[in-house]
């Protein structure tokens, strides 16, 4: 299980979400699950309950998703490589239609 448990002491909703995340972590751990948490530096609630930690520096609310996505993409890449998946040719991806088959504006008569 991967958990995003970033902490913002000034936001009551974020603190409620953090407590719920920690509760979910404990439930997964009780069932012998492995937990990887992405947390804000200095957060001890999620750290104590998780198996592995990826720390992010404190950042403005609008920047946090950008900081979170980088380790998640790297984690997904490395998991795919360890599973033997071809990361350069993902399955079930629709082939895009070639641009040459689309009518250009020069060929359209009005």
mmCIF file of N, CA and C in Angstrom, residues 33-98:
data_model
loop_
_atom_site.group_PDB
_atom_site.id
_atom_site.type_symbol
_atom_site.label_atom_id
_atom_site.label_comp_id
_atom_site.label_asym_id
_atom_site.label_seq_id
_atom_site.Cartn_x
_atom_site.Cartn_y
_atom_site.Cartn_z
ATOM 1 N N UNK A 33 0.457 -6.258 5.724
ATOM 2 C CA UNK A 33 0.761 -5.562 4.483
ATOM 3 C C UNK A 33 2.033 -4.735 4.608
ATOM 4 N N UNK A 34 2.615 -4.418 3.475
ATOM 5 C CA UNK A 34 3.795 -3.548 3.437
ATOM 6 C C UNK A 34 3.317 -2.156 3.062
ATOM 7 N N UNK A 35 3.757 -1.153 3.822
ATOM 8 C CA UNK A 35 3.288 0.212 3.626
ATOM 9 C C UNK A 35 4.459 1.112 3.263
ATOM 10 N N UNK A 36 4.297 1.847 2.161
ATOM 11 C CA UNK A 36 5.245 2.875 1.752
ATOM 12 C C UNK A 36 4.504 4.195 1.880
ATOM 13 N N UNK A 37 5.027 5.103 2.698
ATOM 14 C CA UNK A 37 4.348 6.379 2.937
ATOM 15 C C UNK A 37 5.162 7.535 2.383
ATOM 16 N N UNK A 38 4.463 8.465 1.756
ATOM 17 C CA UNK A 38 5.069 9.724 1.324
ATOM 18 C C UNK A 38 4.601 10.761 2.320
ATOM 19 N N UNK A 39 5.545 11.291 3.106
ATOM 20 C CA UNK A 39 5.208 12.170 4.224
ATOM 21 C C UNK A 39 6.003 13.460 4.156
ATOM 22 N N UNK A 40 5.507 14.446 4.886
ATOM 23 C CA UNK A 40 6.222 15.703 5.040
ATOM 24 C C UNK A 40 7.338 15.505 6.063
ATOM 25 N N UNK A 41 8.475 16.130 5.823
ATOM 26 C CA UNK A 41 9.603 16.033 6.740
ATOM 27 C C UNK A 41 9.157 16.395 8.152
ATOM 28 N N UNK A 42 9.530 15.564 9.108
ATOM 29 C CA UNK A 42 9.197 15.823 10.498
ATOM 30 C C UNK A 42 7.904 15.192 10.970
ATOM 31 N N UNK A 43 7.184 14.510 10.096
ATOM 32 C CA UNK A 43 5.924 13.871 10.487
ATOM 33 C C UNK A 43 6.236 12.535 11.145
ATOM 34 N N UNK A 44 5.845 12.373 12.420
ATOM 35 C CA UNK A 44 6.161 11.158 13.152
ATOM 36 C C UNK A 44 4.998 10.181 13.221
ATOM 37 N N UNK A 45 3.765 10.649 12.964
ATOM 38 C CA UNK A 45 2.601 9.751 13.030
ATOM 39 C C UNK A 45 2.696 8.639 11.984
ATOM 40 N N UNK A 46 2.868 9.037 10.728
ATOM 41 C CA UNK A 46 2.929 8.048 9.648
ATOM 42 C C UNK A 46 4.256 7.293 9.667
ATOM 43 N N UNK A 47 5.329 7.951 10.080
ATOM 44 C CA UNK A 47 6.651 7.325 10.104
ATOM 45 C C UNK A 47 6.664 6.082 10.990
ATOM 46 N N UNK A 48 6.059 6.187 12.158
ATOM 47 C CA UNK A 48 6.076 5.076 13.104
ATOM 48 C C UNK A 48 5.270 3.883 12.604
ATOM 49 N N UNK A 49 4.238 4.135 11.820
ATOM 50 C CA UNK A 49 3.356 3.055 11.378
ATOM 51 C C UNK A 49 3.769 2.447 10.039
ATOM 52 N N UNK A 50 4.678 3.075 9.302
ATOM 53 C CA UNK A 50 5.021 2.642 7.948
ATOM 54 C C UNK A 50 6.288 1.793 7.914
ATOM 55 N N UNK A 51 6.402 0.985 6.865
ATOM 56 C CA UNK A 51 7.606 0.189 6.648
ATOM 57 C C UNK A 51 8.696 1.009 5.954
ATOM 58 N N UNK A 52 8.284 1.789 4.967
ATOM 59 C CA UNK A 52 9.225 2.596 4.190
ATOM 60 C C UNK A 52 8.689 4.015 4.094
ATOM 61 N N UNK A 53 9.599 4.973 4.109
ATOM 62 C CA UNK A 53 9.217 6.392 4.102
ATOM 63 C C UNK A 53 9.910 7.110 2.948
ATOM 64 N N UNK A 54 9.162 7.961 2.271
ATOM 65 C CA UNK A 54 9.718 8.915 1.313
ATOM 66 C C UNK A 54 9.342 10.281 1.860
ATOM 67 N N UNK A 55 10.346 11.077 2.227
ATOM 68 C CA UNK A 55 10.083 12.382 2.833
ATOM 69 C C UNK A 55 10.080 13.488 1.788
ATOM 70 N N UNK A 56 9.125 14.387 1.931
ATOM 71 C CA UNK A 56 9.049 15.585 1.098
ATOM 72 C C UNK A 56 9.259 16.805 1.985
ATOM 73 N N UNK A 57 9.895 17.834 1.459
ATOM 74 C CA UNK A 57 10.044 19.049 2.249
ATOM 75 C C UNK A 57 8.705 19.769 2.364
ATOM 76 N N UNK A 58 8.514 20.556 3.425
ATOM 77 C CA UNK A 58 7.292 21.363 3.505
ATOM 78 C C UNK A 58 7.218 22.303 2.301
ATOM 79 N N UNK A 59 6.021 22.435 1.725
ATOM 80 C CA UNK A 59 5.860 23.256 0.520
ATOM 81 C C UNK A 59 4.468 23.866 0.514
ATOM 82 N N UNK A 60 4.286 24.919 -0.297
ATOM 83 C CA UNK A 60 2.937 25.491 -0.448
ATOM 84 C C UNK A 60 1.966 24.445 -1.011
ATOM 85 N N UNK A 61 0.707 24.598 -0.658
ATOM 86 C CA UNK A 61 -0.323 23.620 -1.015
ATOM 87 C C UNK A 61 -0.379 23.336 -2.517
ATOM 88 N N UNK A 62 -0.200 24.345 -3.342
ATOM 89 C CA UNK A 62 -0.280 24.150 -4.790
ATOM 90 C C UNK A 62 0.927 23.412 -5.357
ATOM 91 N N UNK A 63 2.031 23.401 -4.652
ATOM 92 C CA UNK A 63 3.239 22.742 -5.127
ATOM 93 C C UNK A 63 3.337 21.284 -4.667
ATOM 94 N N UNK A 64 2.627 20.923 -3.622
ATOM 95 C CA UNK A 64 2.722 19.582 -3.044
ATOM 96 C C UNK A 64 2.414 18.478 -4.061
ATOM 97 N N UNK A 65 1.366 18.569 -4.890
ATOM 98 C CA UNK A 65 1.119 17.480 -5.855
ATOM 99 C C UNK A 65 2.282 17.262 -6.822
ATOM 100 N N UNK A 66 2.958 18.330 -7.202
ATOM 101 C CA UNK A 66 4.108 18.165 -8.086
ATOM 102 C C UNK A 66 5.245 17.443 -7.381
ATOM 103 N N UNK A 67 5.435 17.727 -6.111
ATOM 104 C CA UNK A 67 6.478 17.050 -5.351
ATOM 105 C C UNK A 67 6.126 15.588 -5.092
ATOM 106 N N UNK A 68 4.839 15.287 -4.933
ATOM 107 C CA UNK A 68 4.414 13.917 -4.652
ATOM 108 C C UNK A 68 4.495 13.025 -5.887
ATOM 109 N N UNK A 69 4.241 13.580 -7.055
ATOM 110 C CA UNK A 69 4.147 12.751 -8.257
ATOM 111 C C UNK A 69 5.503 12.196 -8.689
ATOM 112 N N UNK A 70 6.578 12.909 -8.405
ATOM 113 C CA UNK A 70 7.905 12.446 -8.846
ATOM 114 C C UNK A 70 8.283 11.120 -8.185
ATOM 115 N N UNK A 71 8.239 10.995 -6.853
ATOM 116 C CA UNK A 71 8.576 9.683 -6.282
ATOM 117 C C UNK A 71 7.557 8.600 -6.648
ATOM 118 N N UNK A 72 6.293 8.966 -6.856
ATOM 119 C CA UNK A 72 5.296 7.961 -7.246
ATOM 120 C C UNK A 72 5.582 7.408 -8.644
ATOM 121 N N UNK A 73 5.970 8.282 -9.574
ATOM 122 C CA UNK A 73 6.311 7.829 -10.925
ATOM 123 C C UNK A 73 7.547 6.935 -10.902
ATOM 124 N N UNK A 74 8.554 7.325 -10.116
ATOM 125 C CA UNK A 74 9.756 6.503 -10.012
ATOM 126 C C UNK A 74 9.454 5.155 -9.363
ATOM 127 N N UNK A 75 8.608 5.157 -8.345
ATOM 128 C CA UNK A 75 8.210 3.912 -7.695
ATOM 129 C C UNK A 75 7.485 2.998 -8.685
ATOM 130 N N UNK A 76 6.546 3.549 -9.441
ATOM 131 C CA UNK A 76 5.810 2.761 -10.429
ATOM 132 C C UNK A 76 6.757 2.197 -11.493
ATOM 133 N N UNK A 77 7.712 2.988 -11.933
ATOM 134 C CA UNK A 77 8.684 2.537 -12.926
ATOM 135 C C UNK A 77 9.491 1.358 -12.389
ATOM 136 N N UNK A 78 10.037 1.496 -11.187
ATOM 137 C CA UNK A 78 10.892 0.444 -10.639
ATOM 138 C C UNK A 78 10.102 -0.826 -10.308
ATOM 139 N N UNK A 79 8.863 -0.685 -9.873
ATOM 140 C CA UNK A 79 8.021 -1.859 -9.639
ATOM 141 C C UNK A 79 7.762 -2.582 -10.964
ATOM 142 N N UNK A 80 7.471 -1.822 -12.014
ATOM 143 C CA UNK A 80 7.223 -2.427 -13.329
ATOM 144 C C UNK A 80 8.462 -3.155 -13.840
ATOM 145 N N UNK A 81 9.629 -2.558 -13.672
ATOM 146 C CA UNK A 81 10.866 -3.196 -14.123
ATOM 147 C C UNK A 81 11.104 -4.491 -13.342
ATOM 148 N N UNK A 82 10.897 -4.470 -12.018
ATOM 149 C CA UNK A 82 11.104 -5.676 -11.198
ATOM 150 C C UNK A 82 10.112 -6.777 -11.540
ATOM 151 N N UNK A 83 8.923 -6.387 -11.986
ATOM 152 C CA UNK A 83 7.924 -7.386 -12.382
ATOM 153 C C UNK A 83 8.183 -7.930 -13.781
ATOM 154 N N UNK A 84 9.134 -7.324 -14.490
ATOM 155 C CA UNK A 84 9.454 -7.787 -15.838
ATOM 156 C C UNK A 84 8.584 -7.171 -16.916
ATOM 157 N N UNK A 85 7.895 -6.099 -16.602
ATOM 158 C CA UNK A 85 7.049 -5.429 -17.591
ATOM 159 C C UNK A 85 7.915 -4.584 -18.526
ATOM 160 N N UNK A 86 7.492 -4.495 -19.772
ATOM 161 C CA UNK A 86 8.195 -3.648 -20.731
ATOM 162 C C UNK A 86 7.696 -2.219 -20.544
ATOM 163 N N UNK A 87 8.493 -1.397 -19.904
ATOM 164 C CA UNK A 87 8.048 -0.039 -19.587
ATOM 165 C C UNK A 87 8.004 0.863 -20.812
ATOM 166 N N UNK A 88 8.665 0.446 -21.911
ATOM 167 C CA UNK A 88 8.647 1.251 -23.129
ATOM 168 C C UNK A 88 7.470 0.914 -24.040
ATOM 169 N N UNK A 89 6.821 -0.225 -23.812
ATOM 170 C CA UNK A 89 5.671 -0.648 -24.606
ATOM 171 C C UNK A 89 4.557 -1.108 -23.678
ATOM 172 N N UNK A 90 3.875 -0.180 -22.976
ATOM 173 C CA UNK A 90 2.831 -0.600 -22.032
ATOM 174 C C UNK A 90 1.665 -1.285 -22.743
ATOM 175 N N UNK A 91 1.053 -2.250 -22.038
ATOM 176 C CA UNK A 91 -0.088 -2.969 -22.598
ATOM 177 C C UNK A 91 -1.346 -2.110 -22.521
ATOM 178 N N UNK A 92 -2.331 -2.500 -23.310
ATOM 179 C CA UNK A 92 -3.664 -1.902 -23.279
ATOM 180 C C UNK A 92 -3.666 -0.393 -23.502
ATOM 181 N N UNK A 93 -2.728 0.077 -24.268
ATOM 182 C CA UNK A 93 -2.683 1.494 -24.587
ATOM 183 C C UNK A 93 -3.194 1.651 -26.015
ATOM 184 N N UNK A 94 -4.206 2.454 -26.217
ATOM 185 C CA UNK A 94 -4.786 2.628 -27.547
ATOM 186 C C UNK A 94 -3.768 3.295 -28.473
ATOM 187 N N UNK A 95 -3.734 2.823 -29.704
ATOM 188 C CA UNK A 95 -2.837 3.440 -30.675
ATOM 189 C C UNK A 95 -3.433 4.765 -31.124
ATOM 190 N N UNK A 96 -2.647 5.821 -31.087
ATOM 191 C CA UNK A 96 -3.180 7.104 -31.560
ATOM 192 C C UNK A 96 -3.326 7.090 -33.077
ATOM 193 N N UNK A 97 -4.322 7.791 -33.566
ATOM 194 C CA UNK A 97 -4.479 7.852 -35.019
ATOM 195 C C UNK A 97 -3.385 8.747 -35.589
ATOM 196 N N UNK A 98 -2.799 8.345 -36.692
ATOM 197 C CA UNK A 98 -1.709 9.154 -37.260
ATOM 198 C C UNK A 98 -2.225 10.504 -37.746
#
